[in-house]
Amino acid sequence: MPYCPRCGVELDYHIKNCPLCQFPIPEIPEENNHINVEKFPRPENKYFEEILKVKNQIFFTLSILILSAVLVLMTINSIIETHPLAINYSIISVIAAWFYILILLGYLSNLYYSILGIGIVTGCLTLALDSVDGKMNWFFTYALPIIILVLLVIYLFLYLYNRSKLLNQFIFIPSYLFIAVALLSVGLECILDFQANQSIHLSWSLIVFIILVSLAVLLLGLYYKLPEMIKEKIKRKLHI
Amino acid sequence: MKQKRAWYKLDNAGKLYPSITSTRVSTVFRISASLYNPVDPEILQKALNNIIGRFPYFKVNLKRGFFWYYFEYTEKYPQVQKETYYPCMFMLYKNKNSFPFRVLYFNNRISVEFSHSITDGMGGIHFLKSLLIEYFRLLGIQPEFQEKISKEEAEDAFKRYYVKNIPKPAKLKKAFHFPFKLNAKGEYYIITGIIPVNMLLEEAKKYSASLTQFLLALYFDTIQEFIRLHPCKLLPVVINLPVNLRNIFPSKTMRNFFISLTPQIDFRLGSYSFEEIINYIRNYMAIALNKKHISQHIHLNVKREKTIFIRLIPLFLKNLMMPALYNKFAERNYTTGLSNLGLITLPKSIENLVERFEVYPPPSMGNIIKVTTISYKDKIYISFGSLTKNTEIEKIFFRKIRKMNIPVKIETNRE
């Protein structure tokens, strides 16, 4: 019988590593009277199979709906030629909705790719909407910078969340949300102000920024408490 | 005229489970028996068909009412399946025509997996024993006893022993949790240690403790060592210890009838010696394991269910609220769970045809490692069910037993 030299426990034949400490176990030939019966099947993961089934059903149904909507819109467009622009806007939006559903159903397994995917689809959607009338008015000046800003803020939030998800979520999630919204407001005002006046003078976003960042610092400060040195100093200066 | 179909309300504990079930938190536990010969699936199916009529409260489908789920009797028969997935995988038992349990076979092993909504470990063991007796009867081995069916089997024993107007038990606070990363969805790891039960009992006797008390102390000591080796943010360590109530409050119910005791040790107070831990557990059990204290827990559970405001909340809202409430009032307050199903006996005629019994706990996201133990003949089977790849707890636990010079055989479904 094979044994793990580290844990001292008996193991099954043909096991490569000790299940407890991962120590490599050498292959030992079976004894003559030993009958090896496998205890477990090589397990399949039921989750992906079952979830994929449900997801495919939803996606297939919605795809048919979207395809019908596009066909109806194109038919209307070919019969009534009064509002071609409006119809084109609708067709673009419906096609974008199809891509959004594809991503939101989680076909891209990684959350970071899904968020990037939503950003790219939104970029393409705004680009297409802006170019319907043949002129580019707002895509490069407003839509693209705002999309990039939002993506960056979301990635920053996720990075911070992943770093602290084992800690107290009632403290960290609100704090990081406050910081994210504060940064978003400043970024938005910068973009809007720059495009409107070709210069940056922060006003409302500064107020939002100061309030939200103060709240976040207060929450984190309460959680981490003050360092001993500062506490000592306050005690010394303010003792009654 | 269409015949009236029997229906059953879910029992007090069972009411919670369909609302908190997800693909990860399957609320499904497994009890399995390994034979000395390969299982014949056709005979197993016949045996299942023959016995399922004896358990009408299991031959049901889950249905949605406006306020609560309920079980409806079905004329259909459950089918045995070859085991292909990880143990205790989620069941889509809210779907039409699916049973809240499954019977599986693989090589020499017969397993039954039950949704906790329908029964607890004792009900599951009774069902598996009946299945085994019938399986061997079909193979030509007559059992030497006839079992009587009791009317009590379908009762909700919580309601029978509910005492009005007594104070609630003390509330629990947030407990220490293992800081391990969750594994991929759909995977569930089992590590079983097989140990001679007599040697473990002898060791327990040295401390004047029962087997459950001794295992519990060993588990607390394991967690203490883990905390010492891996310093992290400390909170009290609370182990959820389900207790079968049928011995305390006589009932033959086959549905859920257990409550959770919660022994706890706060390692922020300092290091505890093994004797201190055992001493605490012995005293805790003396205080907690008696009719009066347990009545308080039954009172709390039934009272929550009886509250008119809770009853009037539509089911879809209950489904939305329940996972968060369950986390707040239950899993958040436990570090892990240990459930000892005791010694299993079979009729003499088939005893030597069954090699072993094993029981696996339901996977849980709040308590990513749980332990269940069961004894059969001269061995005890201690199974750790885990939703993480980390094996530190299992390693410390079984090494402690090895250090007592007790042999341990380890089996796993990990790659």
PDB file of N, CA and C in Angstrom, chain B residues 92-179:
ATOM      1  N   LEU B  92     -31.996  20.334 -10.559  1.00  0.00           N
ATOM      2  CA  LEU B  92     -32.990  21.306 -11.038  1.00  0.00           C
ATOM      3  C   LEU B  92     -34.370  20.771 -10.636  1.00  0.00           C
ATOM      4  N   TYR B  93     -34.550  20.592  -9.315  1.00  0.00           N
ATOM      5  CA  TYR B  93     -35.780  19.929  -8.873  1.00  0.00           C
ATOM      6  C   TYR B  93     -36.984  20.849  -8.848  1.00  0.00           C
ATOM      7  N   LYS B  94     -36.752  22.137  -9.212  1.00  0.00           N
ATOM      8  CA  LYS B  94     -37.917  23.014  -9.335  1.00  0.00           C
ATOM      9  C   LYS B  94     -38.547  22.831 -10.725  1.00  0.00           C
ATOM     10  N   ASN B  95     -37.810  22.147 -11.627  1.00  0.00           N
ATOM     11  CA  ASN B  95     -38.358  21.897 -12.962  1.00  0.00           C
ATOM     12  C   ASN B  95     -39.448  20.831 -12.894  1.00  0.00           C
ATOM     13  N   LYS B  96     -40.267  20.805 -13.944  1.00  0.00           N
ATOM     14  CA  LYS B  96     -41.365  19.845 -14.019  1.00  0.00           C
ATOM     15  C   LYS B  96     -40.816  18.421 -13.989  1.00  0.00           C
ATOM     16  N   ASN B  97     -41.526  17.540 -13.373  1.00  0.00           N
ATOM     17  CA  ASN B  97     -41.232  16.102 -13.410  1.00  0.00           C
ATOM     18  C   ASN B  97     -39.845  15.720 -12.904  1.00  0.00           C
ATOM     19  N   SER B  98     -39.224  16.532 -12.074  1.00  0.00           N
ATOM     20  CA  SER B  98     -37.941  16.077 -11.525  1.00  0.00           C
ATOM     21  C   SER B  98     -38.100  15.837 -10.029  1.00  0.00           C
ATOM     22  N   PHE B  99     -37.440  14.818  -9.564  1.00  0.00           N
ATOM     23  CA  PHE B  99     -37.579  14.422  -8.157  1.00  0.00           C
ATOM     24  C   PHE B  99     -36.578  15.188  -7.291  1.00  0.00           C
ATOM     25  N   PRO B 100     -36.916  15.382  -6.023  1.00  0.00           N
ATOM     26  CA  PRO B 100     -35.973  16.103  -5.154  1.00  0.00           C
ATOM     27  C   PRO B 100     -34.876  15.177  -4.607  1.00  0.00           C
ATOM     28  N   PHE B 101     -34.650  14.054  -5.263  1.00  0.00           N
ATOM     29  CA  PHE B 101     -33.545  13.179  -4.870  1.00  0.00           C
ATOM     30  C   PHE B 101     -33.098  12.405  -6.108  1.00  0.00           C
ATOM     31  N   ARG B 102     -31.921  11.812  -6.065  1.00  0.00           N
ATOM     32  CA  ARG B 102     -31.477  10.965  -7.171  1.00  0.00           C
ATOM     33  C   ARG B 102     -30.787   9.732  -6.627  1.00  0.00           C
ATOM     34  N   VAL B 103     -30.878   8.657  -7.382  1.00  0.00           N
ATOM     35  CA  VAL B 103     -30.189   7.415  -7.004  1.00  0.00           C
ATOM     36  C   VAL B 103     -29.121   7.164  -8.059  1.00  0.00           C
ATOM     37  N   LEU B 104     -27.879   7.037  -7.612  1.00  0.00           N
ATOM     38  CA  LEU B 104     -26.755   6.911  -8.547  1.00  0.00           C
ATOM     39  C   LEU B 104     -26.014   5.606  -8.314  1.00  0.00           C
ATOM     40  N   TYR B 105     -25.341   5.121  -9.330  1.00  0.00           N
ATOM     41  CA  TYR B 105     -24.474   3.948  -9.136  1.00  0.00           C
ATOM     42  C   TYR B 105     -23.166   4.192  -9.864  1.00  0.00           C
ATOM     43  N   PHE B 106     -22.101   3.631  -9.337  1.00  0.00           N
ATOM     44  CA  PHE B 106     -20.802   3.687 -10.013  1.00  0.00           C
ATOM     45  C   PHE B 106     -19.965   2.528  -9.481  1.00  0.00           C
ATOM     46  N   ASN B 107     -19.552   1.655 -10.370  1.00  0.00           N
ATOM     47  CA  ASN B 107     -18.821   0.434  -9.985  1.00  0.00           C
ATOM     48  C   ASN B 107     -19.541  -0.287  -8.843  1.00  0.00           C
ATOM     49  N   ASN B 108     -18.922  -0.290  -7.634  1.00  0.00           N
ATOM     50  CA  ASN B 108     -19.521  -1.048  -6.519  1.00  0.00           C
ATOM     51  C   ASN B 108     -20.437  -0.197  -5.654  1.00  0.00           C
ATOM     52  N   ARG B 109     -20.607   1.062  -6.035  1.00  0.00           N
ATOM     53  CA  ARG B 109     -21.231   1.975  -5.094  1.00  0.00           C
ATOM     54  C   ARG B 109     -22.646   2.414  -5.495  1.00  0.00           C
ATOM     55  N   ILE B 110     -23.537   2.404  -4.502  1.00  0.00           N
ATOM     56  CA  ILE B 110     -24.892   2.956  -4.694  1.00  0.00           C
ATOM     57  C   ILE B 110     -24.960   4.223  -3.854  1.00  0.00           C
ATOM     58  N   SER B 111     -25.374   5.327  -4.479  1.00  0.00           N
ATOM     59  CA  SER B 111     -25.471   6.582  -3.725  1.00  0.00           C
ATOM     60  C   SER B 111     -26.879   7.145  -3.853  1.00  0.00           C
ATOM     61  N   VAL B 112     -27.364   7.711  -2.756  1.00  0.00           N
ATOM     62  CA  VAL B 112     -28.601   8.491  -2.856  1.00  0.00           C
ATOM     63  C   VAL B 112     -28.258   9.932  -2.498  1.00  0.00           C
ATOM     64  N   GLU B 113     -28.726  10.837  -3.318  1.00  0.00           N
ATOM     65  CA  GLU B 113     -28.494  12.263  -3.049  1.00  0.00           C
ATOM     66  C   GLU B 113     -29.851  12.927  -2.844  1.00  0.00           C
ATOM     67  N   PHE B 114     -30.018  13.533  -1.693  1.00  0.00           N
ATOM     68  CA  PHE B 114     -31.298  14.155  -1.341  1.00  0.00           C
ATOM     69  C   PHE B 114     -31.166  15.655  -1.273  1.00  0.00           C
ATOM     70  N   SER B 115     -32.188  16.344  -1.760  1.00  0.00           N
ATOM     71  CA  SER B 115     -32.274  17.763  -1.464  1.00  0.00           C
ATOM     72  C   SER B 115     -32.681  17.872   0.001  1.00  0.00           C
ATOM     73  N   HIS B 116     -32.055  18.793   0.725  1.00  0.00           N
ATOM     74  CA  HIS B 116     -32.369  18.912   2.149  1.00  0.00           C
ATOM     75  C   HIS B 116     -33.810  19.364   2.369  1.00  0.00           C
ATOM     76  N   SER B 117     -34.460  19.840   1.292  1.00  0.00           N
ATOM     77  CA  SER B 117     -35.835  20.309   1.454  1.00  0.00           C
ATOM     78  C   SER B 117     -36.762  19.157   1.814  1.00  0.00           C
ATOM     79  N   ILE B 118     -36.340  17.932   1.525  1.00  0.00           N
ATOM     80  CA  ILE B 118     -37.280  16.819   1.690  1.00  0.00           C
ATOM     81  C   ILE B 118     -36.960  15.952   2.902  1.00  0.00           C
ATOM     82  N   THR B 119     -35.698  15.857   3.248  1.00  0.00           N
ATOM     83  CA  THR B 119     -35.358  15.038   4.413  1.00  0.00           C
ATOM     84  C   THR B 119     -33.976  15.409   4.933  1.00  0.00           C
ATOM     85  N   ASP B 120     -33.633  14.842   6.083  1.00  0.00           N
ATOM     86  CA  ASP B 120     -32.296  15.058   6.634  1.00  0.00           C
ATOM     87  C   ASP B 120     -31.503  13.743   6.565  1.00  0.00           C
ATOM     88  N   GLY B 121     -30.358  13.710   7.176  1.00  0.00           N
ATOM     89  CA  GLY B 121     -29.484  12.543   7.092  1.00  0.00           C
ATOM     90  C   GLY B 121     -30.153  11.251   7.548  1.00  0.00           C
ATOM     91  N   MET B 122     -30.933  11.324   8.621  1.00  0.00           N
ATOM     92  CA  MET B 122     -31.534  10.098   9.146  1.00  0.00           C
ATOM     93  C   MET B 122     -32.571   9.542   8.175  1.00  0.00           C
ATOM     94  N   GLY B 123     -33.363  10.438   7.578  1.00  0.00           N
ATOM     95  CA  GLY B 123     -34.344  10.009   6.577  1.00  0.00           C
ATOM     96  C   GLY B 123     -33.630   9.375   5.390  1.00  0.00           C
ATOM     97  N   GLY B 124     -32.523   9.998   4.983  1.00  0.00           N
ATOM     98  CA  GLY B 124     -31.732   9.503   3.847  1.00  0.00           C
ATOM     99  C   GLY B 124     -31.171   8.121   4.137  1.00  0.00           C
ATOM    100  N   ILE B 125     -30.680   7.915   5.355  1.00  0.00           N
ATOM    101  CA  ILE B 125     -30.104   6.611   5.716  1.00  0.00           C
ATOM    102  C   ILE B 125     -31.183   5.534   5.697  1.00  0.00           C
ATOM    103  N   HIS B 126     -32.349   5.876   6.224  1.00  0.00           N
ATOM    104  CA  HIS B 126     -33.453   4.916   6.247  1.00  0.00           C
ATOM    105  C   HIS B 126     -33.815   4.494   4.828  1.00  0.00           C
ATOM    106  N   PHE B 127     -33.859   5.477   3.930  1.00  0.00           N
ATOM    107  CA  PHE B 127     -34.208   5.198   2.532  1.00  0.00           C
ATOM    108  C   PHE B 127     -33.146   4.300   1.895  1.00  0.00           C
ATOM    109  N   LEU B 128     -31.878   4.630   2.108  1.00  0.00           N
ATOM    110  CA  LEU B 128     -30.804   3.837   1.494  1.00  0.00           C
ATOM    111  C   LEU B 128     -30.798   2.410   2.037  1.00  0.00           C
ATOM    112  N   LYS B 129     -31.073   2.267   3.338  1.00  0.00           N
ATOM    113  CA  LYS B 129     -31.106   0.922   3.924  1.00  0.00           C
ATOM    114  C   LYS B 129     -32.231   0.098   3.270  1.00  0.00           C
ATOM    115  N   SER B 130     -33.406   0.723   3.127  1.00  0.00           N
ATOM    116  CA  SER B 130     -34.528   0.021   2.490  1.00  0.00           C
ATOM    117  C   SER B 130     -34.168  -0.381   1.065  1.00  0.00           C
ATOM    118  N   LEU B 131     -33.473   0.527   0.370  1.00  0.00           N
ATOM    119  CA  LEU B 131     -33.084   0.254  -1.021  1.00  0.00           C
ATOM    120  C   LEU B 131     -32.117  -0.923  -1.067  1.00  0.00           C
ATOM    121  N   LEU B 132     -31.169  -0.954  -0.146  1.00  0.00           N
ATOM    122  CA  LEU B 132     -30.184  -2.036  -0.122  1.00  0.00           C
ATOM    123  C   LEU B 132     -30.855  -3.374   0.197  1.00  0.00           C
ATOM    124  N   ILE B 133     -31.770  -3.356   1.177  1.00  0.00           N
ATOM    125  CA  ILE B 133     -32.457  -4.600   1.563  1.00  0.00           C
ATOM    126  C   ILE B 133     -33.232  -5.148   0.367  1.00  0.00           C
ATOM    127  N   GLU B 134     -33.919  -4.240  -0.357  1.00  0.00           N
ATOM    128  CA  GLU B 134     -34.713  -4.671  -1.504  1.00  0.00           C
ATOM    129  C   GLU B 134     -33.795  -5.138  -2.635  1.00  0.00           C
ATOM    130  N   TYR B 135     -32.684  -4.455  -2.838  1.00  0.00           N
ATOM    131  CA  TYR B 135     -31.717  -4.827  -3.889  1.00  0.00           C
ATOM    132  C   TYR B 135     -31.222  -6.257  -3.658  1.00  0.00           C
ATOM    133  N   PHE B 136     -30.862  -6.537  -2.403  1.00  0.00           N
ATOM    134  CA  PHE B 136     -30.348  -7.877  -2.108  1.00  0.00           C
ATOM    135  C   PHE B 136     -31.479  -8.910  -2.120  1.00  0.00           C
ATOM    136  N   ARG B 137     -32.701  -8.479  -1.764  1.00  0.00           N
ATOM    137  CA  ARG B 137     -33.840  -9.419  -1.832  1.00  0.00           C
ATOM    138  C   ARG B 137     -34.055  -9.860  -3.266  1.00  0.00           C
ATOM    139  N   LEU B 138     -33.915  -8.904  -4.199  1.00  0.00           N
ATOM    140  CA  LEU B 138     -34.070  -9.253  -5.613  1.00  0.00           C
ATOM    141  C   LEU B 138     -32.928 -10.146  -6.096  1.00  0.00           C
ATOM    142  N   LEU B 139     -31.805 -10.084  -5.393  1.00  0.00           N
ATOM    143  CA  LEU B 139     -30.688 -10.975  -5.731  1.00  0.00           C
ATOM    144  C   LEU B 139     -30.822 -12.321  -5.015  1.00  0.00           C
ATOM    145  N   GLY B 140     -31.906 -12.502  -4.269  1.00  0.00           N
ATOM    146  CA  GLY B 140     -32.183 -13.796  -3.648  1.00  0.00           C
ATOM    147  C   GLY B 140     -31.803 -13.890  -2.185  1.00  0.00           C
ATOM    148  N   ILE B 141     -31.472 -12.765  -1.551  1.00  0.00           N
ATOM    149  CA  ILE B 141     -31.125 -12.826  -0.120  1.00  0.00           C
ATOM    150  C   ILE B 141     -32.268 -12.222   0.689  1.00  0.00           C
ATOM    151  N   GLN B 142     -32.964 -13.067   1.437  1.00  0.00           N
ATOM    152  CA  GLN B 142     -34.127 -12.602   2.194  1.00  0.00           C
ATOM    153  C   GLN B 142     -33.697 -11.924   3.491  1.00  0.00           C
ATOM    154  N   PRO B 143     -34.150 -10.712   3.754  1.00  0.00           N
ATOM    155  CA  PRO B 143     -33.814 -10.100   5.039  1.00  0.00           C
ATOM    156  C   PRO B 143     -34.625 -10.757   6.150  1.00  0.00           C
ATOM    157  N   GLU B 144     -34.103 -10.733   7.380  1.00  0.00           N
ATOM    158  CA  GLU B 144     -34.779 -11.459   8.452  1.00  0.00           C
ATOM    159  C   GLU B 144     -35.727 -10.576   9.245  1.00  0.00           C
ATOM    160  N   PHE B 145     -36.050  -9.390   8.704  1.00  0.00           N
ATOM    161  CA  PHE B 145     -37.001  -8.577   9.473  1.00  0.00           C
ATOM    162  C   PHE B 145     -37.978  -7.854   8.539  1.00  0.00           C
ATOM    163  N   GLN B 146     -39.118  -7.591   9.086  1.00  0.00           N
ATOM    164  CA  GLN B 146     -40.142  -6.858   8.345  1.00  0.00           C
ATOM    165  C   GLN B 146     -40.326  -5.513   9.030  1.00  0.00           C
ATOM    166  N   GLU B 147     -40.344  -4.505   8.231  1.00  0.00           N
ATOM    167  CA  GLU B 147     -40.394  -3.177   8.820  1.00  0.00           C
ATOM    168  C   GLU B 147     -41.842  -2.670   8.833  1.00  0.00           C
ATOM    169  N   LYS B 148     -42.229  -2.001   9.922  1.00  0.00           N
ATOM    170  CA  LYS B 148     -43.591  -1.454   9.998  1.00  0.00           C
ATOM    171  C   LYS B 148     -43.585  -0.022   9.512  1.00  0.00           C
ATOM    172  N   ILE B 149     -44.637   0.343   8.777  1.00  0.00           N
ATOM    173  CA  ILE B 149     -44.741   1.730   8.324  1.00  0.00           C
ATOM    174  C   ILE B 149     -45.539   2.510   9.364  1.00  0.00           C
ATOM    175  N   SER B 150     -45.000   3.642   9.752  1.00  0.00           N
ATOM    176  CA  SER B 150     -45.683   4.426  10.771  1.00  0.00           C
ATOM    177  C   SER B 150     -46.340   5.646  10.135  1.00  0.00           C
ATOM    178  N   LYS B 151     -47.479   6.028  10.712  1.00  0.00           N
ATOM    179  CA  LYS B 151     -48.174   7.215  10.191  1.00  0.00           C
ATOM    180  C   LYS B 151     -47.359   8.479  10.452  1.00  0.00           C
ATOM    181  N   GLU B 152     -46.503   8.371  11.466  1.00  0.00           N
ATOM    182  CA  GLU B 152     -45.702   9.541  11.859  1.00  0.00           C
ATOM    183  C   GLU B 152     -44.674   9.929  10.804  1.00  0.00           C
ATOM    184  N   GLU B 153     -44.393   9.037   9.865  1.00  0.00           N
ATOM    185  CA  GLU B 153     -43.268   9.259   8.953  1.00  0.00           C
ATOM    186  C   GLU B 153     -43.375  10.557   8.152  1.00  0.00           C
ATOM    187  N   ALA B 154     -44.623  10.944   7.808  1.00  0.00           N
ATOM    188  CA  ALA B 154     -44.787  12.130   6.968  1.00  0.00           C
ATOM    189  C   ALA B 154     -45.009  13.405   7.787  1.00  0.00           C
ATOM    190  N   GLU B 155     -44.968  13.288   9.119  1.00  0.00           N
ATOM    191  CA  GLU B 155     -45.314  14.457   9.946  1.00  0.00           C
ATOM    192  C   GLU B 155     -44.193  15.505   9.956  1.00  0.00           C
ATOM    193  N   ASP B 156     -44.599  16.738  10.233  1.00  0.00           N
ATOM    194  CA  ASP B 156     -43.608  17.778  10.485  1.00  0.00           C
ATOM    195  C   ASP B 156     -43.436  17.828  12.000  1.00  0.00           C
ATOM    196  N   ALA B 157     -42.403  17.129  12.486  1.00  0.00           N
ATOM    197  CA  ALA B 157     -42.250  16.958  13.937  1.00  0.00           C
ATOM    198  C   ALA B 157     -41.926  18.275  14.641  1.00  0.00           C
ATOM    199  N   PHE B 158     -41.405  19.240  13.885  1.00  0.00           N
ATOM    200  CA  PHE B 158     -41.131  20.555  14.492  1.00  0.00           C
ATOM    201  C   PHE B 158     -42.429  21.140  15.040  1.00  0.00           C
ATOM    202  N   LYS B 159     -43.501  21.005  14.243  1.00  0.00           N
ATOM    203  CA  LYS B 159     -44.796  21.579  14.643  1.00  0.00           C
ATOM    204  C   LYS B 159     -45.320  20.852  15.863  1.00  0.00           C
ATOM    205  N   ARG B 160     -45.103  19.508  15.912  1.00  0.00           N
ATOM    206  CA  ARG B 160     -45.645  18.713  17.023  1.00  0.00           C
ATOM    207  C   ARG B 160     -44.999  19.129  18.347  1.00  0.00           C
ATOM    208  N   TYR B 161     -43.746  19.467  18.303  1.00  0.00           N
ATOM    209  CA  TYR B 161     -43.047  19.774  19.558  1.00  0.00           C
ATOM    210  C   TYR B 161     -42.835  21.277  19.769  1.00  0.00           C
ATOM    211  N   TYR B 162     -43.592  22.069  19.021  1.00  0.00           N
ATOM    212  CA  TYR B 162     -43.492  23.529  19.161  1.00  0.00           C
ATOM    213  C   TYR B 162     -44.151  23.967  20.468  1.00  0.00           C
ATOM    214  N   VAL B 163     -43.437  24.701  21.270  1.00  0.00           N
ATOM    215  CA  VAL B 163     -44.008  25.215  22.525  1.00  0.00           C
ATOM    216  C   VAL B 163     -44.157  26.720  22.371  1.00  0.00           C
ATOM    217  N   LYS B 164     -45.379  27.179  22.606  1.00  0.00           N
ATOM    218  CA  LYS B 164     -45.654  28.621  22.468  1.00  0.00           C
ATOM    219  C   LYS B 164     -45.092  29.384  23.672  1.00  0.00           C
ATOM    220  N   ASN B 165     -44.921  30.652  23.485  1.00  0.00           N
ATOM    221  CA  ASN B 165     -44.608  31.572  24.593  1.00  0.00           C
ATOM    222  C   ASN B 165     -43.413  31.166  25.459  1.00  0.00           C
ATOM    223  N   ILE B 166     -42.343  30.763  24.835  1.00  0.00           N
ATOM    224  CA  ILE B 166     -41.091  30.595  25.601  1.00  0.00           C
ATOM    225  C   ILE B 166     -40.060  31.524  24.964  1.00  0.00           C
ATOM    226  N   PRO B 167     -39.055  31.947  25.734  1.00  0.00           N
ATOM    227  CA  PRO B 167     -38.110  32.913  25.154  1.00  0.00           C
ATOM    228  C   PRO B 167     -37.236  32.296  24.065  1.00  0.00           C
ATOM    229  N   LYS B 168     -36.782  33.185  23.164  1.00  0.00           N
ATOM    230  CA  LYS B 168     -35.922  32.739  22.055  1.00  0.00           C
ATOM    231  C   LYS B 168     -34.515  32.448  22.584  1.00  0.00           C
ATOM    232  N   PRO B 169     -33.746  31.610  21.874  1.00  0.00           N
ATOM    233  CA  PRO B 169     -32.346  31.416  22.278  1.00  0.00           C
ATOM    234  C   PRO B 169     -31.525  32.660  21.953  1.00  0.00           C
ATOM    235  N   ALA B 170     -30.336  32.744  22.550  1.00  0.00           N
ATOM    236  CA  ALA B 170     -29.491  33.927  22.325  1.00  0.00           C
ATOM    237  C   ALA B 170     -29.040  33.994  20.870  1.00  0.00           C
ATOM    238  N   LYS B 171     -28.868  35.233  20.382  1.00  0.00           N
ATOM    239  CA  LYS B 171     -28.463  35.431  18.982  1.00  0.00           C
ATOM    240  C   LYS B 171     -26.973  35.167  18.827  1.00  0.00           C
ATOM    241  N   LEU B 172     -26.593  34.738  17.636  1.00  0.00           N
ATOM    242  CA  LEU B 172     -25.164  34.529  17.365  1.00  0.00           C
ATOM    243  C   LEU B 172     -24.610  35.748  16.655  1.00  0.00           C
ATOM    244  N   LYS B 173     -23.271  35.897  16.722  1.00  0.00           N
ATOM    245  CA  LYS B 173     -22.636  36.989  15.987  1.00  0.00           C
ATOM    246  C   LYS B 173     -21.770  36.411  14.887  1.00  0.00           C
ATOM    247  N   LYS B 174     -21.240  37.283  14.060  1.00  0.00           N
ATOM    248  CA  LYS B 174     -20.438  36.822  12.924  1.00  0.00           C
ATOM    249  C   LYS B 174     -19.242  35.984  13.401  1.00  0.00           C
ATOM    250  N   ALA B 175     -19.040  34.861  12.710  1.00  0.00           N
ATOM    251  CA  ALA B 175     -17.973  33.940  13.124  1.00  0.00           C
ATOM    252  C   ALA B 175     -16.766  34.044  12.188  1.00  0.00           C
ATOM    253  N   PHE B 176     -15.686  33.417  12.616  1.00  0.00           N
ATOM    254  CA  PHE B 176     -14.478  33.343  11.791  1.00  0.00           C
ATOM    255  C   PHE B 176     -14.760  32.478  10.553  1.00  0.00           C
ATOM    256  N   HIS B 177     -14.234  32.912   9.402  1.00  0.00           N
ATOM    257  CA  HIS B 177     -14.389  32.117   8.171  1.00  0.00           C
ATOM    258  C   HIS B 177     -13.032  31.822   7.567  1.00  0.00           C
ATOM    259  N   PHE B 178     -12.923  30.662   6.924  1.00  0.00           N
ATOM    260  CA  PHE B 178     -11.650  30.303   6.300  1.00  0.00           C
ATOM    261  C   PHE B 178     -11.355  31.238   5.134  1.00  0.00           C
ATOM    262  N   PRO B 179     -10.126  31.783   5.096  1.00  0.00           N
ATOM    263  CA  PRO B 179      -9.834  32.753   4.024  1.00  0.00           C
ATOM    264  C   PRO B 179      -9.377  32.065   2.733  1.00  0.00           C
TER     265      PRO B 179
END
